[in-house]
mmCIF file of C-alpha atoms in Angstrom:
data_model
loop_
_atom_site.group_PDB
_atom_site.id
_atom_site.type_symbol
_atom_site.label_atom_id
_atom_site.label_comp_id
_atom_site.label_asym_id
_atom_site.label_seq_id
_atom_site.Cartn_x
_atom_site.Cartn_y
_atom_site.Cartn_z
ATOM 1 C CA MET I 13 172.951 34.557 146.688
ATOM 2 C CA ARG I 14 170.592 36.566 148.873
ATOM 3 C CA LYS I 15 169.063 34.051 151.225
ATOM 4 C CA ALA I 16 167.347 33.925 154.598
ATOM 5 C CA LYS I 17 166.191 31.209 156.943
ATOM 6 C CA LEU I 18 164.149 31.729 160.076
ATOM 7 C CA GLN I 19 162.059 30.006 162.689
ATOM 8 C CA ARG I 20 159.351 32.063 164.405
ATOM 9 C CA THR I 21 157.573 30.435 167.335
ATOM 10 C CA THR I 22 154.899 32.012 169.527
ATOM 11 C CA LYS I 23 152.090 30.604 171.663
ATOM 12 C CA GLU I 24 149.839 30.980 168.598
ATOM 13 C CA THR I 25 152.000 29.907 165.666
ATOM 14 C CA ASP I 26 155.124 27.981 164.712
ATOM 15 C CA ILE I 27 156.648 29.064 161.398
ATOM 16 C CA PHE I 28 159.670 27.844 159.472
ATOM 17 C CA LEU I 29 160.705 29.827 156.404
ATOM 18 C CA ARG I 30 163.554 29.489 153.908
ATOM 19 C CA LEU I 31 163.944 32.088 151.172
ATOM 20 C CA ASN I 32 166.180 32.731 148.162
ATOM 21 C CA LEU I 33 165.563 36.136 146.575
ATOM 22 C CA ASP I 34 167.479 35.072 143.463
ATOM 23 C CA GLY I 35 165.399 31.984 142.832
ATOM 24 C CA ARG I 36 163.292 30.597 140.041
ATOM 25 C CA GLY I 37 159.833 30.807 141.588
ATOM 26 C CA LYS I 38 159.850 27.438 143.334
ATOM 27 C CA ALA I 39 157.490 27.150 146.288
ATOM 28 C CA LYS I 40 156.724 24.598 148.962
ATOM 29 C CA ILE I 41 153.995 26.129 151.118
ATOM 30 C CA SER I 42 151.847 24.748 153.934
ATOM 31 C CA THR I 43 149.881 27.040 156.262
ATOM 32 C CA GLY I 44 146.741 25.019 156.893
ATOM 33 C CA VAL I 45 144.701 27.529 154.846
ATOM 34 C CA ARG I 46 144.723 26.214 151.284
ATOM 35 C CA PHE I 47 143.685 29.380 149.438
ATOM 36 C CA PHE I 48 146.314 31.325 151.403
ATOM 37 C CA ASP I 49 148.903 28.692 150.374
ATOM 38 C CA HIS I 50 147.897 29.373 146.768
ATOM 39 C CA MET I 51 148.430 33.126 147.262
ATOM 40 C CA ILE I 52 151.863 32.679 148.862
ATOM 41 C CA GLU I 53 152.757 30.412 145.929
ATOM 42 C CA GLN I 54 151.841 33.359 143.658
ATOM 43 C CA ILE I 55 154.329 35.570 145.527
ATOM 44 C CA ALA I 56 157.081 33.002 144.983
ATOM 45 C CA ARG I 57 156.305 32.327 141.313
ATOM 46 C CA HIS I 58 155.680 35.884 140.169
ATOM 47 C CA GLY I 59 158.302 37.339 142.502
ATOM 48 C CA ALA I 60 160.885 34.881 141.092
ATOM 49 C CA LEU I 61 161.964 33.798 144.542
ATOM 50 C CA ASP I 62 162.315 30.326 146.000
ATOM 51 C CA LEU I 63 160.270 29.931 149.148
ATOM 52 C CA GLU I 64 159.750 27.114 151.590
ATOM 53 C CA LEU I 65 157.201 27.909 154.279
ATOM 54 C CA ARG I 66 155.632 25.732 156.949
ATOM 55 C CA ALA I 67 153.197 27.356 159.366
ATOM 56 C CA GLU I 68 151.239 25.673 162.115
ATOM 57 C CA GLY I 69 148.787 27.939 163.874
ATOM 58 C CA ASP I 70 145.772 27.918 166.138
ATOM 59 C CA LEU I 71 143.325 27.598 163.269
ATOM 60 C CA ASP I 72 140.765 26.196 165.694
ATOM 61 C CA VAL I 73 140.606 29.737 167.114
ATOM 62 C CA ASP I 74 140.806 31.718 163.858
ATOM 63 C CA GLN I 75 142.994 32.209 160.775
ATOM 64 C CA HIS I 76 144.160 35.642 161.915
ATOM 65 C CA HIS I 77 147.263 34.594 163.886
ATOM 66 C CA THR I 78 148.519 32.318 161.116
ATOM 67 C CA VAL I 79 147.988 34.807 158.287
ATOM 68 C CA GLU I 80 149.442 37.762 160.191
ATOM 69 C CA ASP I 81 152.449 35.810 161.476
ATOM 70 C CA VAL I 82 153.242 34.527 157.987
ATOM 71 C CA GLY I 83 153.288 38.185 156.881
ATOM 72 C CA ILE I 84 155.663 39.017 159.732
ATOM 73 C CA ALA I 85 157.963 36.083 158.923
ATOM 74 C CA LEU I 86 158.049 36.807 155.187
ATOM 75 C CA GLY I 87 158.832 40.480 155.805
ATOM 76 C CA GLU I 88 161.620 39.595 158.250
ATOM 77 C CA ALA I 89 163.112 37.082 155.808
ATOM 78 C CA ILE I 90 163.130 39.503 152.887
ATOM 79 C CA LYS I 91 164.644 42.249 155.059
ATOM 80 C CA GLN I 92 167.350 39.798 156.174
ATOM 81 C CA ALA I 93 168.041 38.627 152.608
ATOM 82 C CA LEU I 94 168.330 42.211 151.335
ATOM 83 C CA GLY I 95 171.132 42.931 153.789
ATOM 84 C CA ASN I 96 172.423 46.498 153.453
ATOM 85 C CA LYS I 97 170.207 47.107 150.361
ATOM 86 C CA ARG I 98 173.100 48.265 148.212
ATOM 87 C CA VAL I 99 172.643 47.646 144.477
ATOM 88 C CA ILE I 100 168.859 47.076 144.666
ATOM 89 C CA LEU I 101 166.380 49.198 142.768
ATOM 90 C CA ARG I 102 164.548 49.653 146.112
ATOM 91 C CA SER I 103 161.090 50.421 144.751
ATOM 92 C CA GLY I 104 158.794 48.823 142.224
ATOM 93 C CA TYR I 105 155.238 48.959 140.970
ATOM 94 C CA PHE I 106 152.994 46.847 138.801
ATOM 95 C CA LEU I 107 149.510 46.827 137.284
ATOM 96 C CA MET I 108 148.106 43.289 137.169
ATOM 97 C CA PRO I 109 145.149 42.421 134.964
ATOM 98 C CA MET I 110 143.376 39.191 135.813
ATOM 99 C CA ASP I 111 140.357 38.621 133.614
ATOM 100 C CA ASP I 112 137.672 40.933 135.079
ATOM 101 C CA CYS I 113 140.013 42.510 137.641
ATOM 102 C CA LEU I 114 142.788 45.062 137.643
ATOM 103 C CA ALA I 115 145.056 45.532 140.671
ATOM 104 C CA ALA I 116 147.907 47.952 141.347
ATOM 105 C CA ALA I 117 150.836 47.490 143.719
ATOM 106 C CA ALA I 118 153.738 49.718 144.701
ATOM 107 C CA ILE I 119 156.549 48.823 147.119
ATOM 108 C CA ASP I 120 159.461 50.823 148.492
ATOM 109 C CA PHE I 121 162.059 49.281 150.807
ATOM 110 C CA SER I 122 162.596 52.703 152.372
ATOM 111 C CA GLY I 123 163.322 51.539 155.906
ATOM 112 C CA ARG I 124 159.997 53.035 156.994
ATOM 113 C CA ALA I 125 156.907 50.901 157.424
ATOM 114 C CA TYR I 126 153.621 52.036 155.942
ATOM 115 C CA CYS I 127 150.788 50.091 154.362
ATOM 116 C CA VAL I 128 147.653 51.070 152.465
ATOM 117 C CA VAL I 129 145.303 48.368 151.184
ATOM 118 C CA ASP I 130 142.316 49.566 149.171
ATOM 119 C CA CYS I 131 140.404 46.412 148.307
ATOM 120 C CA LYS I 132 136.713 45.979 148.984
ATOM 121 C CA CYS I 133 136.380 42.264 148.406
ATOM 122 C CA SER I 134 132.874 41.254 147.404
ATOM 123 C CA ALA I 135 132.804 38.048 149.506
ATOM 124 C CA PRO I 136 133.722 37.371 153.160
ATOM 125 C CA LYS I 137 135.509 34.142 152.183
ATOM 126 C CA VAL I 138 137.302 32.815 149.142
ATOM 127 C CA GLY I 139 137.696 29.083 149.458
ATOM 128 C CA ASP I 140 138.779 28.641 153.058
ATOM 129 C CA PHE I 141 140.372 32.118 153.340
ATOM 130 C CA GLN I 142 138.805 34.965 155.347
ATOM 131 C CA THR I 143 139.134 37.915 152.956
ATOM 132 C CA GLU I 144 139.319 40.541 155.720
ATOM 133 C CA LEU I 145 142.757 39.084 156.569
ATOM 134 C CA LEU I 146 144.202 40.338 153.278
ATOM 135 C CA GLU I 147 145.020 43.690 154.867
ATOM 136 C CA ASP I 148 146.377 42.062 158.044
ATOM 137 C CA PHE I 149 148.859 40.018 156.001
ATOM 138 C CA PHE I 150 150.206 42.982 154.052
ATOM 139 C CA ARG I 151 150.339 45.284 157.104
ATOM 140 C CA ALA I 152 152.379 42.658 158.969
ATOM 141 C CA PHE I 153 154.687 42.272 155.970
ATOM 142 C CA ALA I 154 155.207 46.036 155.592
ATOM 143 C CA THR I 155 155.983 46.477 159.285
ATOM 144 C CA SER I 156 158.524 43.658 159.531
ATOM 145 C CA ALA I 157 160.144 44.415 156.149
ATOM 146 C CA ALA I 158 160.303 48.155 156.981
ATOM 147 C CA ALA I 159 158.688 48.884 153.633
ATOM 148 C CA ASN I 160 155.995 51.059 152.132
ATOM 149 C CA VAL I 161 153.346 48.815 150.584
ATOM 150 C CA HIS I 162 150.416 50.291 148.658
ATOM 151 C CA LEU I 163 147.824 47.999 147.085
ATOM 152 C CA LYS I 164 144.647 48.917 145.239
ATOM 153 C CA LEU I 165 141.968 46.884 143.548
ATOM 154 C CA MET I 166 140.930 49.102 140.651
ATOM 155 C CA TYR I 167 137.869 47.031 139.761
ATOM 156 C CA GLY I 168 136.672 43.474 139.377
ATOM 157 C CA ARG I 169 133.772 41.083 139.855
ATOM 158 C CA SER I 170 135.204 37.740 141.018
ATOM 159 C CA SER I 171 136.361 37.629 144.645
ATOM 160 C CA HIS I 172 138.925 34.967 143.762
ATOM 161 C CA HIS I 173 140.347 37.142 140.999
ATOM 162 C CA GLN I 174 140.253 40.279 143.176
ATOM 163 C CA ILE I 175 142.533 38.753 145.793
ATOM 164 C CA GLU I 176 144.743 36.868 143.358
ATOM 165 C CA ALA I 177 145.290 39.999 141.260
ATOM 166 C CA ILE I 178 146.409 41.868 144.411
ATOM 167 C CA PHE I 179 148.891 39.111 145.340
ATOM 168 C CA LYS I 180 150.271 38.863 141.804
ATOM 169 C CA ALA I 181 150.670 42.638 141.502
ATOM 170 C CA PHE I 182 152.469 42.647 144.854
ATOM 171 C CA ALA I 183 154.774 39.823 143.719
ATOM 172 C CA LYS I 184 155.712 41.585 140.476
ATOM 173 C CA ALA I 185 156.358 44.895 142.274
ATOM 174 C CA LEU I 186 158.439 43.028 144.859
ATOM 175 C CA ARG I 187 160.478 41.323 142.134
ATOM 176 C CA PHE I 188 161.367 44.653 140.580
ATOM 177 C CA ALA I 189 162.107 46.384 143.921
ATOM 178 C CA VAL I 190 164.599 43.729 145.066
ATOM 179 C CA SER I 191 166.273 43.468 141.653
ATOM 180 C CA ARG I 192 169.917 44.432 141.411
ATOM 181 C CA ASP I 193 171.239 47.047 139.019
ATOM 182 C CA LYS I 194 174.915 46.642 138.042
ATOM 183 C CA ARG I 195 175.229 50.403 137.621
ATOM 184 C CA LEU I 196 174.404 50.806 141.321
ATOM 185 C CA ARG I 197 177.234 48.568 142.552
ATOM 186 C CA ASN I 198 178.076 49.575 146.130
ATOM 187 C CA VAL I 199 175.535 52.401 145.916
ATOM 188 C CA LEU I 200 172.780 52.729 148.483
ATOM 189 C CA PRO I 201 169.586 53.782 146.688
ATOM 190 C CA SER I 202 169.013 56.836 148.878
ATOM 191 C CA THR I 203 170.332 60.397 148.878
ATOM 192 C CA LYS I 204 170.254 60.209 152.682
ATOM 193 C CA GLU I 205 172.868 57.410 152.559
ATOM 194 C CA LEU I 206 170.734 55.527 155.068
ATOM 195 C CA LEU I 207 167.900 53.041 154.651
#
C-alpha cells in the first residue's frame, strides 16, 4: 500500500494529513473553508484515494495561507507515497464535463515542477472560497509534488461548476498518473532512468 502521513506546522498553519493512494475515495476533510473542503473531497473521491486532512490556519487574516499550505502538504504526501515512482504510469489527463462547464487537466510526475492554470472564474467567491486562490493551491501542489500540472477551463457559466470541474478533472488525471501498470514492474517511466 502506498501511504503517507505528515504534520506540517508553521506560524500560519497547522496541518495533519494521512493519505492512501490505493484507497476507495474516502475523505475526512476540515480546513475551515467549507467550499474548499468540498473540493478536496472531490480529489479524494474522483482520485480514488483515501484522505484525512485537518488544517487550522489564520483565517482571520486571509484564506491564502491555509489554501496554499494544504496544496504544499498534499503534494508532499503524494510525492512521499509514490516513492521511487517505479511501475506508475507517471502522466495522466482528463476532460471533465460538468453541466455547462468543460475542464481539462494534465499531470506528469516528471520530477520537475511547473504549473499552468487557465481559468477565468466569473465570480470572486464561491460559497466561502476566494476563487483567486485556485491557482495558488495548484501551484503549491505542483511545486511540492515535483509535477507538471496544467489545468484549463474550456468554457462554462456557473462559477461553482467552473471550479468543481477543474478539481474533478485534476482528480481523474491524478488517478491515472499514479496508477500502476503490471507490465512496468521495476521499470522507471523515463528514458533518462531518473525522475
